[in-house]
Amino acid sequence: EAEVAQSPRYKITEKSQAVAFWCDPISGHATLYWYRQILGQGPELLVQFQDESVVDDSQLPKDRFSAERLKGVDSTLKIQPAELGDSAMYLCASSPGTGPYEQYFGPGTRLTVT
Amino acid sequence: GQQVMQIPQYQHVQEGEDFTTYCNSSTTLSNIQWYKQRPGGHPVFLIQLVKSGEVKKQKRLTFQFGEAKKNSSLHITATQTTDVGTYFCAGKGGKLIFGQGTELSVKP
């Protein structure tokens, strides 16, 4: 069964450093999502792509976060500089489109900022 | 803006007891999805409800969508230890908003 791939699975970084996460969605899925999940809370959407275009980045802290999906396939989420409050699970999900489709989540990247 | 609230936050049950989690939206939803996240895992899609008053069943799980399409519930009959995890509703108004989840623990 096809899965969403994410790397790394775990990342420890010092505050003020740069960090990047990678996501490879299920083949053929046009829509890709990046979520942040703080322990004990539900996933919060950071950015949504339709192919290579950003559909929604209203909750993305643009002063330090950036995301790209240059060829409309895999995607990278970057944080620079990292802050202590960025410690969380970063989840990538994909779906066939923007309609009422289920989202398939990857295993996530657990970020710890020290 | 759109908000999705879920209660309770935690539920501890004895194996064999029933469990219900409730989801309420501040706005009318076009559809609602339910996900399960096992401890240490990622959210996994369970079901989607689209129609007003819709009821769907998956074995021991029953999902309902309110008549006004602003609330939903998930009921598990006779819980088992395999039901352990956090159950999230996600309501789609303009975009998909996740509730904060209900963490279910089951004591054997």
mmCIF file of C-alpha atoms in Angstrom:
data_model
loop_
_atom_site.group_PDB
_atom_site.id
_atom_site.type_symbol
_atom_site.label_atom_id
_atom_site.label_comp_id
_atom_site.label_asym_id
_atom_site.label_seq_id
_atom_site.Cartn_x
_atom_site.Cartn_y
_atom_site.Cartn_z
ATOM 1 C CA GLU A 1 0.000 0.000 0.000
ATOM 2 C CA ALA A 2 1.354 3.436 -0.958
ATOM 3 C CA GLU A 3 2.464 5.630 1.907
ATOM 4 C CA VAL A 4 3.552 9.194 2.535
ATOM 5 C CA ALA A 5 7.261 9.330 3.299
ATOM 6 C CA GLN A 6 8.856 11.846 5.625
ATOM 7 C CA SER A 7 12.393 12.425 6.785
ATOM 8 C CA PRO A 8 13.994 12.753 9.174
ATOM 9 C CA ARG A 9 11.801 11.007 11.737
ATOM 10 C CA TYR A 10 13.467 12.834 14.604
ATOM 11 C CA LYS A 11 15.428 16.068 14.721
ATOM 12 C CA ILE A 12 17.092 17.816 17.627
ATOM 13 C CA THR A 13 18.389 21.276 16.965
ATOM 14 C CA GLU A 14 19.509 24.279 18.935
ATOM 15 C CA LYS A 15 17.492 27.451 18.872
ATOM 16 C CA SER A 16 18.495 29.916 16.164
ATOM 17 C CA GLN A 17 19.618 27.065 13.899
ATOM 18 C CA ALA A 18 17.993 26.206 10.593
ATOM 19 C CA VAL A 19 16.092 22.941 10.134
ATOM 20 C CA ALA A 20 14.406 21.334 7.143
ATOM 21 C CA PHE A 21 11.891 18.543 6.738
ATOM 22 C CA TRP A 22 11.134 16.548 3.605
ATOM 23 C CA CYS A 23 7.922 14.912 2.440
ATOM 24 C CA ASP A 24 7.162 12.625 -0.489
ATOM 25 C CA PRO A 25 3.407 12.217 -0.963
ATOM 26 C CA ILE A 26 1.582 9.257 -2.418
ATOM 27 C CA SER A 27 2.193 9.099 -6.148
ATOM 28 C CA GLY A 28 -0.450 10.994 -8.083
ATOM 29 C CA HIS A 29 -1.720 12.989 -5.134
ATOM 30 C CA ALA A 30 -2.044 16.597 -6.239
ATOM 31 C CA THR A 31 -2.685 18.075 -2.806
ATOM 32 C CA LEU A 32 -0.055 18.171 -0.093
ATOM 33 C CA TYR A 33 -0.436 19.477 3.444
ATOM 34 C CA TRP A 34 2.001 20.371 6.181
ATOM 35 C CA TYR A 35 0.636 20.259 9.724
ATOM 36 C CA ARG A 36 2.120 21.029 13.119
ATOM 37 C CA GLN A 37 0.887 18.946 16.024
ATOM 38 C CA ILE A 38 1.692 19.981 19.574
ATOM 39 C CA LEU A 39 1.430 17.198 22.149
ATOM 40 C CA GLY A 40 -2.156 16.798 23.303
ATOM 41 C CA GLN A 41 -3.624 18.840 20.462
ATOM 42 C CA GLY A 42 -4.981 18.218 17.009
ATOM 43 C CA PRO A 43 -3.000 18.857 13.833
ATOM 44 C CA GLU A 44 -2.881 22.512 12.797
ATOM 45 C CA LEU A 45 -2.571 23.270 9.100
ATOM 46 C CA LEU A 46 0.535 25.256 8.220
ATOM 47 C CA VAL A 47 0.424 25.165 4.428
ATOM 48 C CA GLN A 48 -1.525 23.464 1.650
ATOM 49 C CA PHE A 49 -0.273 22.921 -1.895
ATOM 50 C CA GLN A 50 -2.237 22.088 -5.000
ATOM 51 C CA ASP A 51 0.419 20.761 -7.354
ATOM 52 C CA GLU A 52 3.213 23.327 -7.026
ATOM 53 C CA SER A 53 0.988 26.234 -5.972
ATOM 54 C CA VAL A 54 0.277 27.353 -2.422
ATOM 55 C CA VAL A 55 -3.477 27.211 -1.735
ATOM 56 C CA ASP A 56 -3.425 28.195 1.936
ATOM 57 C CA ASP A 57 -0.546 29.408 4.070
ATOM 58 C CA SER A 58 -2.543 31.668 6.355
ATOM 59 C CA GLN A 59 -1.259 29.930 9.509
ATOM 60 C CA LEU A 60 2.362 29.683 8.392
ATOM 61 C CA PRO A 61 4.674 31.979 10.418
ATOM 62 C CA LYS A 62 6.249 33.434 7.343
ATOM 63 C CA ASP A 63 8.971 35.310 9.179
ATOM 64 C CA ARG A 64 10.687 32.025 9.967
ATOM 65 C CA PHE A 65 8.893 29.241 8.082
ATOM 66 C CA SER A 66 8.995 28.538 4.375
ATOM 67 C CA ALA A 67 7.653 25.712 2.264
ATOM 68 C CA GLU A 68 8.090 24.717 -1.329
ATOM 69 C CA ARG A 69 6.914 22.063 -3.732
ATOM 70 C CA LEU A 70 8.859 23.025 -6.799
ATOM 71 C CA LYS A 71 7.892 20.233 -9.198
ATOM 72 C CA GLY A 72 4.538 19.510 -7.657
ATOM 73 C CA VAL A 73 5.723 16.240 -6.177
ATOM 74 C CA ASP A 74 7.836 16.214 -3.015
ATOM 75 C CA SER A 75 8.005 19.125 -0.623
ATOM 76 C CA THR A 76 10.321 20.763 1.901
ATOM 77 C CA LEU A 77 9.385 22.714 5.009
ATOM 78 C CA LYS A 78 12.086 24.919 6.494
ATOM 79 C CA ILE A 79 12.386 26.775 9.773
ATOM 80 C CA GLN A 80 15.022 29.460 10.179
ATOM 81 C CA PRO A 81 15.770 30.346 12.891
ATOM 82 C CA ALA A 82 14.230 27.675 15.085
ATOM 83 C CA GLU A 83 12.720 28.757 18.399
ATOM 84 C CA LEU A 84 11.975 26.745 21.526
ATOM 85 C CA GLY A 85 8.249 27.008 20.822
ATOM 86 C CA ASP A 86 8.700 25.209 17.500
ATOM 87 C CA SER A 87 9.179 21.883 19.283
ATOM 88 C CA ALA A 88 6.360 19.713 17.927
ATOM 89 C CA MET A 89 5.497 16.934 15.507
ATOM 90 C CA TYR A 90 5.462 18.067 11.887
ATOM 91 C CA LEU A 91 3.114 15.969 9.816
ATOM 92 C CA CYS A 92 2.828 15.811 6.069
ATOM 93 C CA ALA A 93 -0.356 14.552 4.426
ATOM 94 C CA SER A 94 -1.557 14.126 0.882
ATOM 95 C CA SER A 95 -4.832 13.625 -0.921
ATOM 96 C CA PRO A 96 -5.881 13.142 -4.536
ATOM 97 C CA GLY A 97 -7.268 16.682 -4.715
ATOM 98 C CA THR A 98 -8.819 19.498 -2.750
ATOM 99 C CA GLY A 99 -12.308 17.994 -2.710
ATOM 100 C CA PRO A 100 -13.840 15.866 0.054
ATOM 101 C CA TYR A 101 -11.017 13.346 0.068
ATOM 102 C CA GLU A 102 -9.455 11.600 2.999
ATOM 103 C CA GLN A 103 -5.964 12.696 3.890
ATOM 104 C CA TYR A 104 -3.131 10.207 4.135
ATOM 105 C CA PHE A 105 -0.601 11.163 6.780
ATOM 106 C CA GLY A 106 3.080 10.371 6.895
ATOM 107 C CA PRO A 107 4.839 9.207 10.081
ATOM 108 C CA GLY A 108 5.874 12.767 10.948
ATOM 109 C CA THR A 109 9.089 14.461 12.065
ATOM 110 C CA ARG A 110 9.465 14.983 15.798
ATOM 111 C CA LEU A 111 11.354 18.265 16.274
ATOM 112 C CA THR A 112 12.978 19.191 19.559
ATOM 113 C CA VAL A 113 14.519 22.632 19.859
ATOM 114 C CA THR A 114 16.981 23.063 22.752
ATOM 115 C CA GLY B 1 -12.927 32.065 12.411
ATOM 116 C CA GLN B 2 -14.062 28.471 12.176
ATOM 117 C CA GLN B 3 -13.506 26.442 15.355
ATOM 118 C CA VAL B 4 -13.980 22.747 16.044
ATOM 119 C CA MET B 5 -14.340 21.694 19.667
ATOM 120 C CA GLN B 6 -14.189 18.127 20.885
ATOM 121 C CA ILE B 7 -15.176 16.662 24.240
ATOM 122 C CA PRO B 8 -14.163 15.028 26.417
ATOM 123 C CA GLN B 9 -10.411 15.533 26.240
ATOM 124 C CA TYR B 10 -9.747 12.222 27.998
ATOM 125 C CA GLN B 11 -11.820 9.121 28.607
ATOM 126 C CA HIS B 12 -10.757 6.140 30.643
ATOM 127 C CA VAL B 13 -12.954 3.061 30.361
ATOM 128 C CA GLN B 14 -12.951 -0.550 31.423
ATOM 129 C CA GLU B 15 -12.711 -2.987 28.558
ATOM 130 C CA GLY B 16 -16.223 -3.803 27.393
ATOM 131 C CA GLU B 17 -17.679 -0.413 28.301
ATOM 132 C CA ASP B 18 -18.962 1.969 25.665
ATOM 133 C CA PHE B 19 -17.264 5.209 24.630
ATOM 134 C CA THR B 20 -18.538 8.378 22.959
ATOM 135 C CA THR B 21 -16.752 11.508 21.790
ATOM 136 C CA TYR B 22 -18.536 14.634 20.618
ATOM 137 C CA CYS B 23 -17.501 17.234 18.097
ATOM 138 C CA ASN B 24 -19.002 20.700 17.671
ATOM 139 C CA SER B 25 -18.290 23.314 15.045
ATOM 140 C CA SER B 26 -18.865 27.043 15.268
ATOM 141 C CA THR B 27 -19.952 27.058 11.617
ATOM 142 C CA THR B 28 -21.931 24.799 9.303
ATOM 143 C CA LEU B 29 -19.747 22.121 7.776
ATOM 144 C CA SER B 30 -19.779 20.677 4.278
ATOM 145 C CA ASN B 31 -18.445 17.397 5.642
ATOM 146 C CA ILE B 32 -16.742 15.945 8.668
ATOM 147 C CA GLN B 33 -13.972 13.375 8.851
ATOM 148 C CA TRP B 34 -12.824 11.210 11.741
ATOM 149 C CA TYR B 35 -9.266 10.057 12.310
ATOM 150 C CA LYS B 36 -7.598 7.780 14.841
ATOM 151 C CA GLN B 37 -4.064 8.299 16.094
ATOM 152 C CA ARG B 38 -2.454 5.472 18.020
ATOM 153 C CA PRO B 39 0.121 6.393 20.671
ATOM 154 C CA GLY B 40 3.327 7.361 18.867
ATOM 155 C CA GLY B 41 1.613 7.113 15.495
ATOM 156 C CA HIS B 42 0.083 9.381 12.913
ATOM 157 C CA PRO B 43 -3.589 10.132 12.198
ATOM 158 C CA VAL B 44 -5.341 7.465 10.155
ATOM 159 C CA PHE B 45 -8.586 8.184 8.348
ATOM 160 C CA LEU B 46 -11.650 6.362 9.652
ATOM 161 C CA ILE B 47 -14.646 7.802 7.848
ATOM 162 C CA GLN B 48 -16.255 10.831 6.221
ATOM 163 C CA LEU B 49 -19.821 12.065 6.717
ATOM 164 C CA VAL B 50 -21.395 14.409 4.209
ATOM 165 C CA LYS B 51 -25.177 14.393 4.541
ATOM 166 C CA SER B 52 -27.272 16.028 7.251
ATOM 167 C CA GLY B 53 -28.317 13.422 9.823
ATOM 168 C CA GLU B 54 -26.060 10.786 8.278
ATOM 169 C CA VAL B 55 -25.218 7.702 10.337
ATOM 170 C CA LYS B 56 -22.481 5.276 9.356
ATOM 171 C CA LYS B 57 -21.266 2.140 11.095
ATOM 172 C CA GLN B 58 -17.959 0.332 11.030
ATOM 173 C CA LYS B 59 -18.226 -2.824 13.120
ATOM 174 C CA ARG B 60 -18.403 -1.509 16.697
ATOM 175 C CA LEU B 61 -18.013 2.157 15.678
ATOM 176 C CA THR B 62 -21.014 4.368 14.930
ATOM 177 C CA PHE B 63 -20.587 7.829 13.451
ATOM 178 C CA GLN B 64 -23.306 10.480 13.309
ATOM 179 C CA PHE B 65 -23.526 13.861 11.605
ATOM 180 C CA GLY B 66 -25.992 16.317 13.102
ATOM 181 C CA GLU B 67 -29.053 17.602 11.305
ATOM 182 C CA ALA B 68 -27.643 21.119 11.265
ATOM 183 C CA LYS B 69 -24.252 19.817 10.070
ATOM 184 C CA LYS B 70 -22.516 21.523 12.992
ATOM 185 C CA ASN B 71 -21.910 18.557 15.241
ATOM 186 C CA SER B 72 -20.908 14.941 15.084
ATOM 187 C CA SER B 73 -20.265 12.014 17.360
ATOM 188 C CA LEU B 74 -18.348 8.769 17.416
ATOM 189 C CA HIS B 75 -19.625 5.921 19.572
ATOM 190 C CA ILE B 76 -17.691 2.733 20.234
ATOM 191 C CA THR B 77 -19.627 -0.211 21.603
ATOM 192 C CA ALA B 78 -17.880 -2.655 23.930
ATOM 193 C CA THR B 79 -14.420 -1.151 23.808
ATOM 194 C CA GLN B 80 -11.369 -3.338 23.326
ATOM 195 C CA THR B 81 -7.720 -2.634 24.131
ATOM 196 C CA THR B 82 -7.104 -2.202 20.413
ATOM 197 C CA ASP B 83 -9.340 0.887 20.504
ATOM 198 C CA VAL B 84 -6.731 2.794 22.525
ATOM 199 C CA GLY B 85 -5.659 6.052 20.908
ATOM 200 C CA THR B 86 -6.777 9.597 20.233
ATOM 201 C CA TYR B 87 -9.819 10.178 18.078
ATOM 202 C CA PHE B 88 -9.980 13.400 16.096
ATOM 203 C CA CYS B 89 -12.833 14.933 14.232
ATOM 204 C CA ALA B 90 -11.961 17.267 11.378
ATOM 205 C CA GLY B 91 -14.617 19.573 10.055
ATOM 206 C CA LYS B 92 -14.556 21.132 6.617
ATOM 207 C CA GLY B 93 -16.061 24.573 6.357
ATOM 208 C CA GLY B 94 -13.705 26.579 4.225
ATOM 209 C CA LYS B 95 -10.816 24.308 5.108
ATOM 210 C CA LEU B 96 -10.380 21.200 7.217
ATOM 211 C CA ILE B 97 -10.040 22.072 10.902
ATOM 212 C CA PHE B 98 -9.113 19.385 13.422
ATOM 213 C CA GLY B 99 -10.551 19.224 16.890
ATOM 214 C CA GLN B 100 -8.206 18.755 19.828
ATOM 215 C CA GLY B 101 -9.041 15.078 20.057
ATOM 216 C CA THR B 102 -10.322 12.681 22.691
ATOM 217 C CA GLU B 103 -7.743 10.352 24.158
ATOM 218 C CA LEU B 104 -9.198 6.946 24.948
ATOM 219 C CA SER B 105 -7.537 4.554 27.338
ATOM 220 C CA VAL B 106 -8.949 1.086 27.935
ATOM 221 C CA LYS B 107 -8.224 -0.913 31.049
ATOM 222 C CA PRO B 108 -8.254 -4.669 30.469
#
